[in-house]
CSV table of C-alpha atoms and ligand atoms in Angstrom, one decimal:
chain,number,residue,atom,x,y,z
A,1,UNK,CA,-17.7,11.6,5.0
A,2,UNK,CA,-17.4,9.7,1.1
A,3,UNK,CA,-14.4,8.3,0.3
A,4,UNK,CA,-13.3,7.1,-3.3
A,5,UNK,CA,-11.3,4.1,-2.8
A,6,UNK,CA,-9.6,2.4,-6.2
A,7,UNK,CA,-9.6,-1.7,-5.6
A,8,UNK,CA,-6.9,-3.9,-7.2
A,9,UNK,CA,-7.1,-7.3,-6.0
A,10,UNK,CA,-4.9,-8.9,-8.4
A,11,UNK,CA,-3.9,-12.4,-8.6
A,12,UNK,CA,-3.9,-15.3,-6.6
A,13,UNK,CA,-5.1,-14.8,-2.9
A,14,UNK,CA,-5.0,-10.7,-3.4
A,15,UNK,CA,-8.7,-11.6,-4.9
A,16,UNK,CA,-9.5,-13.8,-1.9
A,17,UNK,CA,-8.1,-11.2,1.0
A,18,UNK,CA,-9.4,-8.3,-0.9
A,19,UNK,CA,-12.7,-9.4,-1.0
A,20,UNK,CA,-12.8,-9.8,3.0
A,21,UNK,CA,-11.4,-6.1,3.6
A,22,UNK,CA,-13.8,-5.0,1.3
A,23,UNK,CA,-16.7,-6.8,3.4
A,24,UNK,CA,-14.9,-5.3,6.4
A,25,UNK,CA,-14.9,-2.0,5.1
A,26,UNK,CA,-19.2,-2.0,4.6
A,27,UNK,CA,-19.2,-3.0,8.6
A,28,UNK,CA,-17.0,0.2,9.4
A,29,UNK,CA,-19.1,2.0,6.6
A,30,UNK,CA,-22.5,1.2,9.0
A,31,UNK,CA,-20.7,1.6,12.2
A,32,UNK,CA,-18.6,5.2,11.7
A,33,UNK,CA,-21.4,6.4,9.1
A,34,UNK,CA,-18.6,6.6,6.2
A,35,UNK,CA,-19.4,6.2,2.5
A,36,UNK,CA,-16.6,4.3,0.6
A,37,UNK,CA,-16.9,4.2,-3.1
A,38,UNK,CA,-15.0,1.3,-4.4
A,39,UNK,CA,-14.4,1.0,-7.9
A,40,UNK,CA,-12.4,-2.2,-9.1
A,41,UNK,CA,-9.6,-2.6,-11.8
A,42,UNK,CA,-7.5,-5.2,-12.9
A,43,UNK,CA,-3.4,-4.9,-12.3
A,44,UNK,CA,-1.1,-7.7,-13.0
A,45,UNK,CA,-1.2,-11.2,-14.4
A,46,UNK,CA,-5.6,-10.5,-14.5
A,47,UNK,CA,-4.8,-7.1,-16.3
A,48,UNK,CA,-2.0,-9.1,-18.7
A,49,UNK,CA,-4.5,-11.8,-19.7
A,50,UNK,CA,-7.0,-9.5,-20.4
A,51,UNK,CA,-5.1,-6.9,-22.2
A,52,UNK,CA,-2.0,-7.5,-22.9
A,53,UNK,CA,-0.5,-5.2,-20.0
A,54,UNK,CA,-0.2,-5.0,-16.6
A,55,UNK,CA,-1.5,-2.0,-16.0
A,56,UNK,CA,-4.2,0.1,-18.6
A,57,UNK,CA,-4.3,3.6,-18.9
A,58,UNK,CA,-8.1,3.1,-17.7
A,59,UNK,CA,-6.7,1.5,-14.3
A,60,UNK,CA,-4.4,4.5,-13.8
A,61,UNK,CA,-7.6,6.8,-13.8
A,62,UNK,CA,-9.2,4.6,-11.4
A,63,UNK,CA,-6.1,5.3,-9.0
A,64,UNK,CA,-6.0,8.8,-9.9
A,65,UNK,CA,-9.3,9.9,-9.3
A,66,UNK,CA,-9.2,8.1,-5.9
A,67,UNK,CA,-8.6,8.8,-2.4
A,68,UNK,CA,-6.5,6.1,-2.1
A,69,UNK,CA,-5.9,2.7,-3.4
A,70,UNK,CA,-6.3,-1.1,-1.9
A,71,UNK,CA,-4.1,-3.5,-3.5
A,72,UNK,CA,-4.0,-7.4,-3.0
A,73,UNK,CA,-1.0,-8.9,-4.8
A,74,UNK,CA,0.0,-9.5,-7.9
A,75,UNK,CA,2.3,-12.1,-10.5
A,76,UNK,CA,2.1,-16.0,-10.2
A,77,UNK,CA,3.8,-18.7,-12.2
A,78,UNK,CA,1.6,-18.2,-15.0
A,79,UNK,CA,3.5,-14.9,-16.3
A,80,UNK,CA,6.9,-15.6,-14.9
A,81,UNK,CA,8.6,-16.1,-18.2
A,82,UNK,CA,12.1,-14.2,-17.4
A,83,UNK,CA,12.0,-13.1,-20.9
A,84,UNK,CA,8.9,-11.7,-21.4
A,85,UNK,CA,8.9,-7.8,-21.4
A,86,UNK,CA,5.4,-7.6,-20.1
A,87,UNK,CA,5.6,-8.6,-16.2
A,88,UNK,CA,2.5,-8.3,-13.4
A,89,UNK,CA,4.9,-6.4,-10.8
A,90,UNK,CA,4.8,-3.6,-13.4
A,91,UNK,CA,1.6,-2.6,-12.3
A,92,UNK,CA,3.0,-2.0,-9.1
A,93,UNK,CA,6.0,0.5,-10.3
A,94,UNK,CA,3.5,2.1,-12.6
A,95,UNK,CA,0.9,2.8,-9.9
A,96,UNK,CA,4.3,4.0,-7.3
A,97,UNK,CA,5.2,6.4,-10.2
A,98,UNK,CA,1.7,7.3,-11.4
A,99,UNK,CA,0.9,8.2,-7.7
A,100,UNK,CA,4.2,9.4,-6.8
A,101,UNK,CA,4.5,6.9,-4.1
A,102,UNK,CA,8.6,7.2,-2.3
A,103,UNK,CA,8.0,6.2,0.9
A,104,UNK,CA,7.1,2.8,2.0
A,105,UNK,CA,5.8,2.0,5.8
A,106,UNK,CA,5.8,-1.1,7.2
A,107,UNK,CA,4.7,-1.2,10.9
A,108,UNK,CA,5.4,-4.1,12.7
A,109,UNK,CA,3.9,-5.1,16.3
A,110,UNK,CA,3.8,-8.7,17.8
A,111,UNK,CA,0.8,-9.9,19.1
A,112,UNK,CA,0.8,-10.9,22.6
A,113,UNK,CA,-1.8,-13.9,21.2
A,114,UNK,CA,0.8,-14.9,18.9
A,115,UNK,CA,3.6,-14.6,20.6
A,116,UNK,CA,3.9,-18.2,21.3
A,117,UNK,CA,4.2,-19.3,17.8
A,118,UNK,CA,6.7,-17.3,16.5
A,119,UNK,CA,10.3,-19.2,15.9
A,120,UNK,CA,11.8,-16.2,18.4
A,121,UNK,CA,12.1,-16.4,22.1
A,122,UNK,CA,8.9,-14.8,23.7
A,123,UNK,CA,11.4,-12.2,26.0
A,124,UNK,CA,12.9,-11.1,22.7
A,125,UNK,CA,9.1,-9.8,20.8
A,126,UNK,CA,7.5,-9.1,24.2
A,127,UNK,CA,6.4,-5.5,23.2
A,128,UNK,CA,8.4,-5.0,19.8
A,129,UNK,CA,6.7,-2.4,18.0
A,130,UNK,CA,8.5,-1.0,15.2
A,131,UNK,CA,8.0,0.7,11.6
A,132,UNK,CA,10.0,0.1,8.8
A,133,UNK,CA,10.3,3.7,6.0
A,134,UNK,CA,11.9,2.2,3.0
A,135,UNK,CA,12.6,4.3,0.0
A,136,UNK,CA,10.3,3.3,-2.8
A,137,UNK,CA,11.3,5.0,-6.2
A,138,UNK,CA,15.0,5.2,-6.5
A,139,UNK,CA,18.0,3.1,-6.0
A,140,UNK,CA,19.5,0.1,-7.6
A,141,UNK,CA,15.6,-0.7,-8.7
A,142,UNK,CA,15.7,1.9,-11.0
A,143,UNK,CA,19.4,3.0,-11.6
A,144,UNK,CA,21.2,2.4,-15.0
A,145,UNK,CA,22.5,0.7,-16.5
A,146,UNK,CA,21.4,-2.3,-15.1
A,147,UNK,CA,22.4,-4.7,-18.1
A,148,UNK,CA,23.6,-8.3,-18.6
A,149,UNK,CA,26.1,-8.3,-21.4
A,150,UNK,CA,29.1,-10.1,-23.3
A,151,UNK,CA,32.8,-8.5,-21.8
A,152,UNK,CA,36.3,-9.7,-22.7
A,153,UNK,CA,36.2,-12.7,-20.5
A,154,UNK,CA,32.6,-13.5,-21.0
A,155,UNK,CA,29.5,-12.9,-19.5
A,156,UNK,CA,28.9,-9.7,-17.6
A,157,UNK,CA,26.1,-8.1,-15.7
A,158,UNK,CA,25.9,-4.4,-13.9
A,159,UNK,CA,23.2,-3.0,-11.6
A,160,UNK,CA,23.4,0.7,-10.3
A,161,UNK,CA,22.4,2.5,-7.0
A,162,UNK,CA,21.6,6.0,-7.6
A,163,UNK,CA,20.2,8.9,-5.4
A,164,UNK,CA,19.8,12.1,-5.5
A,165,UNK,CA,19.9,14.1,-2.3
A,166,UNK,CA,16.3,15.4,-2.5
A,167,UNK,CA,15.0,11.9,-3.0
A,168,UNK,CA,16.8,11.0,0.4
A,169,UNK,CA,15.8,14.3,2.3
A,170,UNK,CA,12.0,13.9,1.8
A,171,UNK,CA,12.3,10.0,3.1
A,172,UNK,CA,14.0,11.6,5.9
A,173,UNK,CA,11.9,14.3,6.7
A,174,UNK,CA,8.5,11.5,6.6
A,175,UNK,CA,10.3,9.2,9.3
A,176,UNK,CA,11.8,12.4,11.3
A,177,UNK,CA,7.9,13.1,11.3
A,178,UNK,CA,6.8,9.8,11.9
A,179,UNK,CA,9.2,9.4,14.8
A,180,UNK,CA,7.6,12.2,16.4
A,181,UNK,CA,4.4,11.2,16.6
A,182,UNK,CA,5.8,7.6,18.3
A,183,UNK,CA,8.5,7.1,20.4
A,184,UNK,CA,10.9,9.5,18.9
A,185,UNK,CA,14.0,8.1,17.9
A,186,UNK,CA,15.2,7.0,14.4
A,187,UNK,CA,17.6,4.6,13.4
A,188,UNK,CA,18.9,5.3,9.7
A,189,UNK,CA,20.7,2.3,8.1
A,190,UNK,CA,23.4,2.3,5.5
A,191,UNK,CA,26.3,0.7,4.4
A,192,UNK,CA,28.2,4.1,4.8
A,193,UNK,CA,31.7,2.3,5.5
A,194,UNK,CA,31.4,0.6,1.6
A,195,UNK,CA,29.0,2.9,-0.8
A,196,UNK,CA,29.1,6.2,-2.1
A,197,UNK,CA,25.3,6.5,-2.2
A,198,UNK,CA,25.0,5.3,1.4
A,199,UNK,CA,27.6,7.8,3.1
A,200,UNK,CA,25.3,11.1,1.0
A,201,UNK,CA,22.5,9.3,2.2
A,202,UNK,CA,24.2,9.6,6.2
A,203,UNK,CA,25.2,13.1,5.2
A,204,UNK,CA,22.1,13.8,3.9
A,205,UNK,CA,20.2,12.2,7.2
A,206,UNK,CA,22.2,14.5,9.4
A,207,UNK,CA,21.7,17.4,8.1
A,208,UNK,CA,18.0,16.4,8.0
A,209,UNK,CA,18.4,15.5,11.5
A,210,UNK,CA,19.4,19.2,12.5
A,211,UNK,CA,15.7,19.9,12.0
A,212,UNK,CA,14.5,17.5,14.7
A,213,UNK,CA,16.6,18.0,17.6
A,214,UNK,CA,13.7,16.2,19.5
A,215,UNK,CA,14.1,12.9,18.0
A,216,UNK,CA,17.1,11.0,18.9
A,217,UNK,CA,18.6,10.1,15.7
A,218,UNK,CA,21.1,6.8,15.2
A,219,UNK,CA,23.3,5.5,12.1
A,220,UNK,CA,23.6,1.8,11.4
A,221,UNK,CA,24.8,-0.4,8.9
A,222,UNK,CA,22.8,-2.5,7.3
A,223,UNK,CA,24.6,-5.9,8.3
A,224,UNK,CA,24.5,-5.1,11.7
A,225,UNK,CA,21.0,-3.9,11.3
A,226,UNK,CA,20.1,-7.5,9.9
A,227,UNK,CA,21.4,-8.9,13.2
A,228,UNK,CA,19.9,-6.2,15.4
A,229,UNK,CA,16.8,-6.6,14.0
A,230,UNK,CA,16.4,-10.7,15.8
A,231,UNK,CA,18.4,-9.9,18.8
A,232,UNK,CA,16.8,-6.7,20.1
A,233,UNK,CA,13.8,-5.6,18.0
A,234,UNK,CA,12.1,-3.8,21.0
A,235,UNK,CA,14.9,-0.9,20.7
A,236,UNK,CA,13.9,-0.1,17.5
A,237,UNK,CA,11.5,2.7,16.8
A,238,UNK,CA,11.2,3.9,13.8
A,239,UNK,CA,13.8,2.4,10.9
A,240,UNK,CA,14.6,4.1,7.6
A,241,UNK,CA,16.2,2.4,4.7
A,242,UNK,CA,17.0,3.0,1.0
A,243,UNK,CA,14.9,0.6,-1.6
A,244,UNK,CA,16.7,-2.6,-1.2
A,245,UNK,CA,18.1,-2.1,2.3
A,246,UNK,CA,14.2,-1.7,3.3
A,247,UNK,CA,13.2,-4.6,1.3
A,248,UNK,CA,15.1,-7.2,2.6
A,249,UNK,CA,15.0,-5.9,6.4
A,250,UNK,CA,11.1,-5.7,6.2
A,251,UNK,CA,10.9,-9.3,5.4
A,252,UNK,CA,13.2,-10.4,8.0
A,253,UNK,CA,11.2,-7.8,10.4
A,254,UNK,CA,7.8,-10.0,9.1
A,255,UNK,CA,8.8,-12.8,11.1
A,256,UNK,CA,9.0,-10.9,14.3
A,257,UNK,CA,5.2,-10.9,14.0
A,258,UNK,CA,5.2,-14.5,12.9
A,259,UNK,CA,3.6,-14.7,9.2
A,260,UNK,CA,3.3,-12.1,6.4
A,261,UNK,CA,-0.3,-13.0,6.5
A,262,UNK,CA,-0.7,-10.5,9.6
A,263,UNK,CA,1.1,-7.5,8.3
A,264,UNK,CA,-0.3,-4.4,6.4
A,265,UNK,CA,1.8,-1.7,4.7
A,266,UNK,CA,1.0,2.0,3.4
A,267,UNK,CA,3.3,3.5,0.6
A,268,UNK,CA,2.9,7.4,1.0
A,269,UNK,CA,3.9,10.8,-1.0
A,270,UNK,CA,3.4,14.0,-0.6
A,271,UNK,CA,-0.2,14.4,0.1
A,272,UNK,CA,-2.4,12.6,1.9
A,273,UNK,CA,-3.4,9.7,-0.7
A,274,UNK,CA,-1.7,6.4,-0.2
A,275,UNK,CA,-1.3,2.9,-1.5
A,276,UNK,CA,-2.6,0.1,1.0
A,277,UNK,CA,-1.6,-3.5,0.7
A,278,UNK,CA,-0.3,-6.6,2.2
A,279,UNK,CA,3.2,-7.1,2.1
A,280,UNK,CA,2.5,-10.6,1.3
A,281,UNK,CA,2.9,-12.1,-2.7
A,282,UNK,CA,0.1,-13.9,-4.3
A,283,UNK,CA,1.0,-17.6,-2.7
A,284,UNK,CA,0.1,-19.7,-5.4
A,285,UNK,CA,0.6,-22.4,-3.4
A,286,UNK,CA,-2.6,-22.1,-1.5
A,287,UNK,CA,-4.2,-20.1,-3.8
A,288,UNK,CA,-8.4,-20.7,-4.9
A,289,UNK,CA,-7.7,-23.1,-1.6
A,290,UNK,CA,-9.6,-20.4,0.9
A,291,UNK,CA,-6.4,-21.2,2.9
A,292,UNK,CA,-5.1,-17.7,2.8
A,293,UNK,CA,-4.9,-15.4,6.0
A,294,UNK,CA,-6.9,-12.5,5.3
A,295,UNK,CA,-6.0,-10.2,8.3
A,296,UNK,CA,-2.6,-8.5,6.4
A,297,UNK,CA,-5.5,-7.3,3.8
A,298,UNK,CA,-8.0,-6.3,6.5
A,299,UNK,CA,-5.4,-4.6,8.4
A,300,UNK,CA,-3.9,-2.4,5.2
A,301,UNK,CA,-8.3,-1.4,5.2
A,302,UNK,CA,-7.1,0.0,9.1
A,303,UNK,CA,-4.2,1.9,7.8
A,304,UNK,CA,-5.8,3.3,4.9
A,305,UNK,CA,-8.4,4.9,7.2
A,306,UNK,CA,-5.4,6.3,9.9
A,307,UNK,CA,-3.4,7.5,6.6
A,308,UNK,CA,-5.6,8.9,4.0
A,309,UNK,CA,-8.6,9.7,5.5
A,310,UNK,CA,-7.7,10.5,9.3
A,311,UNK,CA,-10.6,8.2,10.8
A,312,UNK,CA,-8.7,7.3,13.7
A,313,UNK,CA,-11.1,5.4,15.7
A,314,UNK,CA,-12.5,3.4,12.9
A,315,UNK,CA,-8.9,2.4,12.0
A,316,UNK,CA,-8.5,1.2,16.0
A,317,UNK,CA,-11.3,-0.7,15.7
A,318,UNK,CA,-10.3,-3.0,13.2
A,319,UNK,CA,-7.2,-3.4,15.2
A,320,UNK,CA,-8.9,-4.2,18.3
A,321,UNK,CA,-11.4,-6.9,16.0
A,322,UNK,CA,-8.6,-8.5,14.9
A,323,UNK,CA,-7.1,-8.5,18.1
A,324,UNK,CA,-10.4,-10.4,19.5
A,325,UNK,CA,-10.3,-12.7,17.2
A,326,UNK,CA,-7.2,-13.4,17.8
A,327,UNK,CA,-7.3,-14.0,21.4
A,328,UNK,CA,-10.4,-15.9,21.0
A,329,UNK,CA,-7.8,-18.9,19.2
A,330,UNK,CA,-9.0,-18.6,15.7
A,331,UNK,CA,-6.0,-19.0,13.8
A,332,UNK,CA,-5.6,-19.6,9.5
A,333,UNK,CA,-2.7,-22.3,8.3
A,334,UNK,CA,-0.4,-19.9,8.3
A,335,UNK,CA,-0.3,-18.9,11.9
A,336,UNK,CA,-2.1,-22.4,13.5
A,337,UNK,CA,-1.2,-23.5,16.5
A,338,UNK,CA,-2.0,-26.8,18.2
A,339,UNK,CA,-4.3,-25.9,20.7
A,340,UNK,CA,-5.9,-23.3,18.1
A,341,UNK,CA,-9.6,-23.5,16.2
A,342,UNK,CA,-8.4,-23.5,12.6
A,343,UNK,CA,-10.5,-21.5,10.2
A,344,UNK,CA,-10.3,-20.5,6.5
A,345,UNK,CA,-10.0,-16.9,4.7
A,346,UNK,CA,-13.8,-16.4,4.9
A,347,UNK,CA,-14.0,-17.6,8.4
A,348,UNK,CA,-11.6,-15.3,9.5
A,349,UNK,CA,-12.9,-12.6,7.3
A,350,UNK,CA,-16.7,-13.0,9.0
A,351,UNK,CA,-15.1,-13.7,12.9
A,352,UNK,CA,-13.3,-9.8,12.1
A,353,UNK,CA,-16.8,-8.5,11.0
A,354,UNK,CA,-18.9,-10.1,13.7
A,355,UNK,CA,-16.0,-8.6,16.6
A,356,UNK,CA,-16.5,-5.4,14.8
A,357,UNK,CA,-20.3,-5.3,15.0
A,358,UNK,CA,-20.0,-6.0,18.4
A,359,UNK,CA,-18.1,-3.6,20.0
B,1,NAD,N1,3.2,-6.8,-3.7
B,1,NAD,C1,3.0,-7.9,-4.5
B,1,NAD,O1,2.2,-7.9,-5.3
B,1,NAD,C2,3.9,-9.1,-4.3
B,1,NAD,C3,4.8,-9.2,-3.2
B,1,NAD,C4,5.6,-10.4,-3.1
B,1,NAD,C5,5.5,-11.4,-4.1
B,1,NAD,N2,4.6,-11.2,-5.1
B,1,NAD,C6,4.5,-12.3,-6.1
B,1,NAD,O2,3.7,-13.4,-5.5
B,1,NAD,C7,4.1,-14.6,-6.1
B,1,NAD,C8,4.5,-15.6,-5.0
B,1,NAD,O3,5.7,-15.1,-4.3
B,1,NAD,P1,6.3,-15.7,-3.1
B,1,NAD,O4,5.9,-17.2,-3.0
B,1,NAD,O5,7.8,-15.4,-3.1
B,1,NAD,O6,5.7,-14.9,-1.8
B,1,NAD,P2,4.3,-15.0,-1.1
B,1,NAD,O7,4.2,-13.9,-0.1
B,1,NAD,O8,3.2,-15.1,-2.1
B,1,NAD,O9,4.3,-16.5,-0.3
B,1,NAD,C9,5.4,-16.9,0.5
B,1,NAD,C10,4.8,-17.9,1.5
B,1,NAD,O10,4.0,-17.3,2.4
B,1,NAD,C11,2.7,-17.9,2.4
B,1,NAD,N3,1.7,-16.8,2.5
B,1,NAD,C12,1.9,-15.5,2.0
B,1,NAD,N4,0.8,-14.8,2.3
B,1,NAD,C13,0.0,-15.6,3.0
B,1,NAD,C14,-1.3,-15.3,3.6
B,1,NAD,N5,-1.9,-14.2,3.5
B,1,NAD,N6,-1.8,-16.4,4.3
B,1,NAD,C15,-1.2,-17.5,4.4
B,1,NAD,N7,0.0,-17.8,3.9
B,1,NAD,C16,0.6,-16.8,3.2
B,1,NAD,C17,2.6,-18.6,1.0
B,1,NAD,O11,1.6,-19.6,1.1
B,1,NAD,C18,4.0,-19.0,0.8
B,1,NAD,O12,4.2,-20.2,1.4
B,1,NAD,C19,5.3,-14.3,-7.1
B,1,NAD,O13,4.7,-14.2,-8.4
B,1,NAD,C20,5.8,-12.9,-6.6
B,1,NAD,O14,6.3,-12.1,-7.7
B,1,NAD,C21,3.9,-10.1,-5.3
């Protein structure tokens, strides 16, 4: 099977973990007898340097013609003016909306090798496996106004949260699916008991709900979820959340697993072709260092073959390479231990490749 695959490394260490899923990706090319055609573009600060915006037209095409996209990370201090109008994360919205990207999955397993170092109580992660759905194209990211301005008694600002019920039914129906195929049961979260938007959303989630009487379906609000979340993760299944909701939660959810280094994420539409990235930023503070852990990137690769191209055991044998390495002690900064053999992005990028050649 051939496989067009659109690579935007970005800024930062997305060029330095990109570049080892990449070399991952011609070991699973070899071993599964796949063709991947990978055809690079610039997105972010790269893209703004070099042509004045985030994201070309060109680069759109790229992500259009593909099967799906691999996207390291972009922004840095370089183009964080807060007043310029030209801004690195645009290239993200542009490629969510170009792609019609609304649903955003983050899955989340601790690793028994790592469950040691985590700042958590080993009983607590023991067997937390969990999957985030946040809502990727609506709420108070894109609702207006959202306006600073001068009122009566001085300065004012305004966001806005809107929805529309067919943007919360098809989030819905993709974790109602998603549930299936795991454990079954959904927990919705919303702040129901305060917003308008949240209690259509519950409204909206129950009578989606109607339609899977085989999942077993739960409301909860956000602030409880937030504490949930460290107590019991392991009762937790599959989670959705509107944009913001989902955005905070999955970074507190990150450091179940210990380091946003280790943890992938696939944004979804309709159809089968998806967005694969880190959820980690560009860290300019260990950035050009070879410091960065390159196993979020390598694991979005896994994803990308589950999601978009259905190559199950090719995606499972990332996993179990990174696993390996893993519980051979290699560790990057980010996820050292005492005891541990420290190694750098390339090291760990070459120790994935050499388990996966070996199985
Ligand atoms: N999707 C994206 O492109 C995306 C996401 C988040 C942040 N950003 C951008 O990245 C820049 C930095 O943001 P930030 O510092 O808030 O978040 P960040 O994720 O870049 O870094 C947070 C901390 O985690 C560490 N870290 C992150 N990924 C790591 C990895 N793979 N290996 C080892 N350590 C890692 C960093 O060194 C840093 O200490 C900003 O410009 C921000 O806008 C981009």
């Amino acid at each position: 099977m051939a496989y067009k695959v659109a690579v935007f490394a970005g800024d930062g260490i997305g060029t330095e973990v990109i570049a080892e899923a990449l070399e991952v990706l011609k070991v699973v090319e070899k071993r599964f007898s796949l063709a991947f055609t990978c055809e690079k573009a610039l997105a972010g600060g790269c893209s703004i340097d070099a042509h004045g915006v985030a994201l070309t037209d060109s680069a759109l095409r790229v992500a259009n013609e593909s099967d799906a996209v691999l996207l390291g990370a972009v922004g840095g201090p370089k183009w964080d003016d807060p007043k310029s109008t030209v801004r690195p994360e645009q290239a993200i919205l542009g490629l969510r909306k170009e792609l019609s990207l609304f649903a955003n999955l983050r899955p989340i397993q601790v690793s028994r090798h790592l469950i040691n170092s985590s700042t958590l109580k080993p009983e607590v992660l023991q067997g937390v496996d969990l999957i985030v759905v946040r809502e990727l194209t609506g709420g108070v990211y894109y609702g207006k106004p959202s306006e600073r301005r001068m009122g009566a008694s001085g300065r004012e600002a305004v966001d806005t949260i809107f929805y529309t019920e067919g943007e919360v039914a098809r989030l819905m129906r993709a974790s109602f699916e998603l549930a299936r195929k795991r454990r079954k049961k959904l927990t919705s979260v919303d702040k129901a008991n305060i917003m308008a938007t949240s209690r259509m959303w519950r409204e909206v989630s129950h009578e989606v709900a109607k339609e899977y009487p085989d999942v077993q379906y739960e409301d909860v609000l956000v602030d409880a979820m937030a504490m949930h979340l460290i107590r019991r993760p392991k009762d937790f299944d599959v989670i959705a959340a509107e944009n913001m909701f989902g955005d905070i939660l999955t970074d507190e959810a990150s450091m179940l697993a210990g380091s946003m280094g280790l943890l992938p994420s696939a944004s979804l539409g309709e159809g089968k072709k998806g967005l694969y990235e880190p959820i980690h930023g560009t860290a300019p503070d260990i950035a050009g260092q070879n410091k960065a852990n390159p196993l979020a990137a390598i694991l979005s690769t896994a994803l990308m073959l589950r999601m978009s191209f259905d190559q199950e055991q090719a995606a499972q044998a990332i996993e179990k390479a990174v696993d390996d390495v893993l519980a051979s002690g290699y560790r990057t900064g980010d996820i050292a231990q005492p005891e541990c053999r420290l190694v750098s992005c390339t090291e760990m990028g070459k120790l994935v490749r050499e388990q996966l050649q070996k199985q």
